[in-house]
Amino acid sequence: LLEPLAGHEHVILAAQEFPEAGSAKFKALQAVMTRKDLVFVEVGDVGFIHSASLQVQDHKESPLGTSAAAVIAEINAKFSELPELDLQDDDRKRLETAFKKTIIINAEQNLRFINVHVKELQTPNATRFLARYLRALADDSRDNVVLSDTNIPNASLISFFEEGCKECGLQMLTRPGLITTRKQRSELHGQLPDKN
């Protein structure tokens, strides 16, 4: 997956489901990263792979916390001028997983990179809330870039995400529906499609 990166001065990639340290996949990834002069920062199963030349100042896991109730309350307060979104129990559980699978890094040239691994949200309100969460992770004194697999499953929910982005000041750089994720499935992960 990293072979096309040859020759780039600065590269940064968001990684979800980062291989476990010491595993065969981790060792293979590490060999390619060494050859390509790439390094990584990860917490749990999310992180970034980036050029060794990119100066990272710091990183933080789950910067707003991991409790659904606390993070949702903080975001509702931050966006009090917007209508509060009614989130169902399943929405809260899925968002809490995203809160736990969030990492930010602050880098040279006043950059902040945000990576959130989102489990498929099922409702318009949860999808709109995700936009608010991403905006709340931004630092207004920096240029912020979100590199994330939102797992938004269909065009209808993508439109709610777009609305959420517009209402809280996020600009989408990729067109809706653009495939931005590359996955390599294996039996080891138990994620191969059922052949029956």
PDB file of C-alpha atoms in Angstrom:
ATOM      1  CA  LEU A   1       0.000   0.000   0.000  1.00  0.00           C
ATOM      2  CA  LEU A   2       2.915   2.370   0.604  1.00  0.00           C
ATOM      3  CA  GLU A   3       4.837   1.738  -2.635  1.00  0.00           C
ATOM      4  CA  PRO A   4       3.295   4.712  -4.564  1.00  0.00           C
ATOM      5  CA  LEU A   5       4.798   7.134  -2.010  1.00  0.00           C
ATOM      6  CA  ALA A   6       8.318   7.136  -3.415  1.00  0.00           C
ATOM      7  CA  GLY A   7       9.722  10.580  -4.155  1.00  0.00           C
ATOM      8  CA  HIS A   8       7.305  12.690  -2.101  1.00  0.00           C
ATOM      9  CA  GLU A   9       8.915  15.298   0.117  1.00  0.00           C
ATOM     10  CA  HIS A  10       6.291  15.221   2.895  1.00  0.00           C
ATOM     11  CA  VAL A  11       3.687  12.503   3.229  1.00  0.00           C
ATOM     12  CA  ILE A  12       1.069  11.949   5.896  1.00  0.00           C
ATOM     13  CA  LEU A  13      -1.461   9.138   5.930  1.00  0.00           C
ATOM     14  CA  ALA A  14      -4.185   8.346   8.422  1.00  0.00           C
ATOM     15  CA  ALA A  15      -4.229   4.718   9.554  1.00  0.00           C
ATOM     16  CA  GLN A  16      -7.078   2.840  11.157  1.00  0.00           C
ATOM     17  CA  GLU A  17      -6.851  -0.709  12.461  1.00  0.00           C
ATOM     18  CA  PHE A  18      -3.110  -0.257  12.853  1.00  0.00           C
ATOM     19  CA  PRO A  19      -1.364  -3.636  13.120  1.00  0.00           C
ATOM     20  CA  GLU A  20      -0.441  -4.814  16.595  1.00  0.00           C
ATOM     21  CA  ALA A  21       3.222  -4.276  17.527  1.00  0.00           C
ATOM     22  CA  GLY A  22       5.268  -7.418  16.924  1.00  0.00           C
ATOM     23  CA  SER A  23       2.718  -8.988  14.555  1.00  0.00           C
ATOM     24  CA  ALA A  24       3.738 -10.195  11.082  1.00  0.00           C
ATOM     25  CA  LYS A  25       1.759  -7.335   9.484  1.00  0.00           C
ATOM     26  CA  PHE A  26       3.465  -4.802  11.744  1.00  0.00           C
ATOM     27  CA  LYS A  27       6.926  -6.156  10.863  1.00  0.00           C
ATOM     28  CA  ALA A  28       6.134  -6.036   7.135  1.00  0.00           C
ATOM     29  CA  LEU A  29       4.782  -2.479   7.461  1.00  0.00           C
ATOM     30  CA  GLN A  30       7.792  -1.409   9.486  1.00  0.00           C
ATOM     31  CA  ALA A  31      10.190  -2.744   6.838  1.00  0.00           C
ATOM     32  CA  VAL A  32       8.466  -0.704   4.107  1.00  0.00           C
ATOM     33  CA  MET A  33       8.299   2.390   6.318  1.00  0.00           C
ATOM     34  CA  THR A  34      12.028   2.142   7.019  1.00  0.00           C
ATOM     35  CA  ARG A  35      12.790   1.800   3.305  1.00  0.00           C
ATOM     36  CA  LYS A  36      10.556   4.829   2.514  1.00  0.00           C
ATOM     37  CA  ASP A  37      11.879   6.931   5.456  1.00  0.00           C
ATOM     38  CA  LEU A  38       8.447   6.946   7.099  1.00  0.00           C
ATOM     39  CA  VAL A  39       7.604   6.864  10.802  1.00  0.00           C
ATOM     40  CA  PHE A  40       4.372   6.414  12.695  1.00  0.00           C
ATOM     41  CA  VAL A  41       2.516   7.621  15.723  1.00  0.00           C
ATOM     42  CA  GLU A  42      -0.415   5.540  16.932  1.00  0.00           C
ATOM     43  CA  VAL A  43      -2.670   5.028  19.891  1.00  0.00           C
ATOM     44  CA  GLY A  44      -4.709   1.877  20.030  1.00  0.00           C
ATOM     45  CA  ASP A  45      -5.647   1.103  16.466  1.00  0.00           C
ATOM     46  CA  VAL A  46      -5.538   4.646  14.990  1.00  0.00           C
ATOM     47  CA  GLY A  47      -2.587   6.748  14.025  1.00  0.00           C
ATOM     48  CA  PHE A  48      -0.604   8.424  11.305  1.00  0.00           C
ATOM     49  CA  ILE A  49       2.197   7.272   9.049  1.00  0.00           C
ATOM     50  CA  HIS A  50       4.290  10.237   7.942  1.00  0.00           C
ATOM     51  CA  SER A  51       7.596  11.297   6.453  1.00  0.00           C
ATOM     52  CA  ALA A  52      10.390  11.284   8.988  1.00  0.00           C
ATOM     53  CA  SER A  53      11.175  14.823   7.785  1.00  0.00           C
ATOM     54  CA  LEU A  54       7.787  16.117   9.015  1.00  0.00           C
ATOM     55  CA  GLN A  55       8.389  17.673  12.418  1.00  0.00           C
ATOM     56  CA  VAL A  56       5.614  16.585  14.781  1.00  0.00           C
ATOM     57  CA  GLN A  57       5.353  18.814  17.838  1.00  0.00           C
ATOM     58  CA  ASP A  58       2.924  16.677  19.825  1.00  0.00           C
ATOM     59  CA  HIS A  59       0.029  14.268  19.580  1.00  0.00           C
ATOM     60  CA  LYS A  60      -2.995  13.552  21.700  1.00  0.00           C
ATOM     61  CA  GLU A  61      -5.378  10.652  21.955  1.00  0.00           C
ATOM     62  CA  SER A  62      -9.094  11.367  22.444  1.00  0.00           C
ATOM     63  CA  PRO A  63      -8.528  15.092  23.051  1.00  0.00           C
ATOM     64  CA  LEU A  64     -12.143  15.764  24.063  1.00  0.00           C
ATOM     65  CA  GLY A  65     -12.402  12.616  26.201  1.00  0.00           C
ATOM     66  CA  THR A  66     -14.061   9.251  25.707  1.00  0.00           C
ATOM     67  CA  SER A  67     -17.339   9.514  27.618  1.00  0.00           C
ATOM     68  CA  ALA A  68     -20.250   9.942  25.210  1.00  0.00           C
ATOM     69  CA  ALA A  69     -22.233  12.009  27.699  1.00  0.00           C
ATOM     70  CA  ALA A  70     -19.344  14.391  28.457  1.00  0.00           C
ATOM     71  CA  VAL A  71     -18.186  14.873  24.846  1.00  0.00           C
ATOM     72  CA  ILE A  72     -21.730  15.355  23.536  1.00  0.00           C
ATOM     73  CA  ALA A  73     -22.436  17.931  26.266  1.00  0.00           C
ATOM     74  CA  GLU A  74     -19.193  19.793  25.459  1.00  0.00           C
ATOM     75  CA  ILE A  75     -20.000  19.909  21.751  1.00  0.00           C
ATOM     76  CA  ASN A  76     -23.593  20.994  22.371  1.00  0.00           C
ATOM     77  CA  ALA A  77     -22.257  23.858  24.511  1.00  0.00           C
ATOM     78  CA  LYS A  78     -19.667  24.812  21.868  1.00  0.00           C
ATOM     79  CA  PHE A  79     -22.352  24.915  19.155  1.00  0.00           C
ATOM     80  CA  SER A  80     -25.161  26.317  21.307  1.00  0.00           C
ATOM     81  CA  GLU A  81     -26.259  28.592  18.453  1.00  0.00           C
ATOM     82  CA  LEU A  82     -27.196  25.471  16.437  1.00  0.00           C
ATOM     83  CA  PRO A  83     -30.216  23.289  17.204  1.00  0.00           C
ATOM     84  CA  GLU A  84     -29.346  20.426  19.530  1.00  0.00           C
ATOM     85  CA  LEU A  85     -29.425  17.066  17.763  1.00  0.00           C
ATOM     86  CA  ASP A  86     -31.444  14.215  19.268  1.00  0.00           C
ATOM     87  CA  LEU A  87     -29.070  11.241  19.432  1.00  0.00           C
ATOM     88  CA  GLN A  88     -30.405   7.732  19.998  1.00  0.00           C
ATOM     89  CA  ASP A  89     -28.655   5.198  22.260  1.00  0.00           C
ATOM     90  CA  ASP A  90     -27.094   3.421  19.276  1.00  0.00           C
ATOM     91  CA  ASP A  91     -25.857   6.786  17.928  1.00  0.00           C
ATOM     92  CA  ARG A  92     -24.213   7.513  21.279  1.00  0.00           C
ATOM     93  CA  LYS A  93     -22.509   4.105  21.377  1.00  0.00           C
ATOM     94  CA  ARG A  94     -21.139   4.491  17.864  1.00  0.00           C
ATOM     95  CA  LEU A  95     -19.992   8.055  18.544  1.00  0.00           C
ATOM     96  CA  GLU A  96     -18.342   6.990  21.803  1.00  0.00           C
ATOM     97  CA  THR A  97     -16.330   4.445  19.812  1.00  0.00           C
ATOM     98  CA  ALA A  98     -15.241   7.276  17.501  1.00  0.00           C
ATOM     99  CA  PHE A  99     -14.277   9.421  20.506  1.00  0.00           C
ATOM    100  CA  LYS A 100     -12.051   6.561  21.709  1.00  0.00           C
ATOM    101  CA  LYS A 101     -10.530   6.144  18.245  1.00  0.00           C
ATOM    102  CA  THR A 102      -9.384   9.727  17.734  1.00  0.00           C
ATOM    103  CA  ILE A 103      -5.860  11.074  17.482  1.00  0.00           C
ATOM    104  CA  ILE A 104      -4.559  14.524  16.603  1.00  0.00           C
ATOM    105  CA  ILE A 105      -1.032  15.619  15.807  1.00  0.00           C
ATOM    106  CA  ASN A 106       0.280  19.147  15.710  1.00  0.00           C
ATOM    107  CA  ALA A 107       3.083  19.571  13.207  1.00  0.00           C
ATOM    108  CA  GLU A 108       5.405  22.151  11.748  1.00  0.00           C
ATOM    109  CA  GLN A 109       4.063  25.127   9.812  1.00  0.00           C
ATOM    110  CA  ASN A 110       1.111  25.473  12.181  1.00  0.00           C
ATOM    111  CA  LEU A 111      -0.652  22.306  10.986  1.00  0.00           C
ATOM    112  CA  ARG A 112      -3.027  20.044  12.881  1.00  0.00           C
ATOM    113  CA  PHE A 113      -3.974  16.643  11.482  1.00  0.00           C
ATOM    114  CA  ILE A 114      -7.057  14.878  12.825  1.00  0.00           C
ATOM    115  CA  ASN A 115      -7.803  11.173  12.438  1.00  0.00           C
ATOM    116  CA  VAL A 116     -11.059   9.649  13.652  1.00  0.00           C
ATOM    117  CA  HIS A 117     -12.029   6.049  12.985  1.00  0.00           C
ATOM    118  CA  VAL A 118     -15.810   6.103  12.781  1.00  0.00           C
ATOM    119  CA  LYS A 119     -18.046   3.055  12.916  1.00  0.00           C
ATOM    120  CA  GLU A 120     -20.905   3.332  10.441  1.00  0.00           C
ATOM    121  CA  LEU A 121     -23.385   5.914  11.714  1.00  0.00           C
ATOM    122  CA  GLN A 122     -27.013   5.065  10.948  1.00  0.00           C
ATOM    123  CA  THR A 123     -28.997   8.272  11.418  1.00  0.00           C
ATOM    124  CA  PRO A 124     -29.010  11.808   9.976  1.00  0.00           C
ATOM    125  CA  ASN A 125     -28.516  13.353  13.434  1.00  0.00           C
ATOM    126  CA  ALA A 126     -25.495  11.202  14.260  1.00  0.00           C
ATOM    127  CA  THR A 127     -23.965  12.014  10.892  1.00  0.00           C
ATOM    128  CA  ARG A 128     -24.515  15.758  11.394  1.00  0.00           C
ATOM    129  CA  PHE A 129     -23.117  15.480  14.921  1.00  0.00           C
ATOM    130  CA  LEU A 130     -19.958  13.879  13.500  1.00  0.00           C
ATOM    131  CA  ALA A 131     -19.298  17.101  11.568  1.00  0.00           C
ATOM    132  CA  ARG A 132     -19.599  19.089  14.802  1.00  0.00           C
ATOM    133  CA  TYR A 133     -17.215  16.689  16.550  1.00  0.00           C
ATOM    134  CA  LEU A 134     -14.629  17.061  13.794  1.00  0.00           C
ATOM    135  CA  ARG A 135     -14.952  20.859  13.963  1.00  0.00           C
ATOM    136  CA  ALA A 136     -14.581  20.786  17.747  1.00  0.00           C
ATOM    137  CA  LEU A 137     -11.256  18.943  17.333  1.00  0.00           C
ATOM    138  CA  ALA A 138      -9.877  21.778  15.206  1.00  0.00           C
ATOM    139  CA  ASP A 139      -7.541  24.411  16.620  1.00  0.00           C
ATOM    140  CA  ASP A 140      -8.509  27.853  15.295  1.00  0.00           C
ATOM    141  CA  SER A 141      -4.882  29.025  15.521  1.00  0.00           C
ATOM    142  CA  ARG A 142      -3.773  26.302  13.077  1.00  0.00           C
ATOM    143  CA  ASP A 143      -4.558  25.016   9.608  1.00  0.00           C
ATOM    144  CA  ASN A 144      -6.539  21.837  10.273  1.00  0.00           C
ATOM    145  CA  VAL A 145      -6.806  18.793   8.032  1.00  0.00           C
ATOM    146  CA  VAL A 146      -9.121  15.878   8.797  1.00  0.00           C
ATOM    147  CA  LEU A 147      -7.948  12.552   7.364  1.00  0.00           C
ATOM    148  CA  SER A 148     -10.642  10.111   8.347  1.00  0.00           C
ATOM    149  CA  ASP A 149     -12.659   7.119   7.303  1.00  0.00           C
ATOM    150  CA  THR A 150     -16.153   8.323   8.198  1.00  0.00           C
ATOM    151  CA  ASN A 151     -17.800   5.097   6.981  1.00  0.00           C
ATOM    152  CA  ILE A 152     -20.886   7.058   5.912  1.00  0.00           C
ATOM    153  CA  PRO A 153     -22.842   4.315   4.162  1.00  0.00           C
ATOM    154  CA  ASN A 154     -25.015   6.094   1.580  1.00  0.00           C
ATOM    155  CA  ALA A 155     -25.699   9.289  -0.365  1.00  0.00           C
ATOM    156  CA  SER A 156     -28.590  10.319   1.851  1.00  0.00           C
ATOM    157  CA  LEU A 157     -26.447  10.341   4.992  1.00  0.00           C
ATOM    158  CA  ILE A 158     -23.582  11.980   3.114  1.00  0.00           C
ATOM    159  CA  SER A 159     -25.910  14.908   2.405  1.00  0.00           C
ATOM    160  CA  PHE A 160     -26.606  15.280   6.149  1.00  0.00           C
ATOM    161  CA  PHE A 161     -22.862  15.189   6.819  1.00  0.00           C
ATOM    162  CA  GLU A 162     -22.365  17.917   4.181  1.00  0.00           C
ATOM    163  CA  GLU A 163     -25.059  20.049   5.847  1.00  0.00           C
ATOM    164  CA  GLY A 164     -23.400  19.493   9.224  1.00  0.00           C
ATOM    165  CA  CYS A 165     -20.035  20.557   7.814  1.00  0.00           C
ATOM    166  CA  LYS A 166     -21.483  23.741   6.315  1.00  0.00           C
ATOM    167  CA  GLU A 167     -23.338  24.751   9.475  1.00  0.00           C
ATOM    168  CA  CYS A 168     -20.227  24.511  11.651  1.00  0.00           C
ATOM    169  CA  GLY A 169     -17.669  25.859   9.191  1.00  0.00           C
ATOM    170  CA  LEU A 170     -15.920  22.753   7.870  1.00  0.00           C
ATOM    171  CA  GLN A 171     -14.934  22.634   4.235  1.00  0.00           C
ATOM    172  CA  MET A 172     -14.945  19.242   2.522  1.00  0.00           C
ATOM    173  CA  LEU A 173     -12.013  18.861   0.144  1.00  0.00           C
ATOM    174  CA  THR A 174     -13.136  15.553  -1.336  1.00  0.00           C
ATOM    175  CA  ARG A 175     -16.342  15.268  -3.264  1.00  0.00           C
ATOM    176  CA  PRO A 176     -19.079  13.332  -1.478  1.00  0.00           C
ATOM    177  CA  GLY A 177     -18.998   9.634  -2.218  1.00  0.00           C
ATOM    178  CA  LEU A 178     -15.335   9.629  -3.281  1.00  0.00           C
ATOM    179  CA  ILE A 179     -13.667   6.439  -2.120  1.00  0.00           C
ATOM    180  CA  THR A 180     -10.787   7.577   0.079  1.00  0.00           C
ATOM    181  CA  THR A 181     -10.131   4.335   1.915  1.00  0.00           C
ATOM    182  CA  ARG A 182      -7.981   1.432   0.840  1.00  0.00           C
ATOM    183  CA  LYS A 183      -8.487  -1.793   2.752  1.00  0.00           C
ATOM    184  CA  GLN A 184      -6.727  -5.091   2.656  1.00  0.00           C
ATOM    185  CA  ARG A 185      -8.890  -7.784   4.190  1.00  0.00           C
ATOM    186  CA  SER A 186      -7.628 -11.097   5.470  1.00  0.00           C
ATOM    187  CA  GLU A 187      -8.997 -14.178   7.163  1.00  0.00           C
ATOM    188  CA  LEU A 188      -6.866 -13.166  10.115  1.00  0.00           C
ATOM    189  CA  HIS A 189      -9.176 -10.189  10.708  1.00  0.00           C
ATOM    190  CA  GLY A 190     -12.313 -12.271  10.145  1.00  0.00           C
ATOM    191  CA  GLN A 191     -13.479  -9.656   7.663  1.00  0.00           C
ATOM    192  CA  LEU A 192     -13.728 -11.595   4.440  1.00  0.00           C
ATOM    193  CA  PRO A 193     -17.186 -11.638   2.894  1.00  0.00           C
ATOM    194  CA  ASP A 194     -19.281 -14.710   3.597  1.00  0.00           C
ATOM    195  CA  LYS A 195     -19.313 -16.858   0.467  1.00  0.00           C
ATOM    196  CA  ASN A 196     -22.707 -18.403   1.274  1.00  0.00           C
TER     197      ASN A 196
END
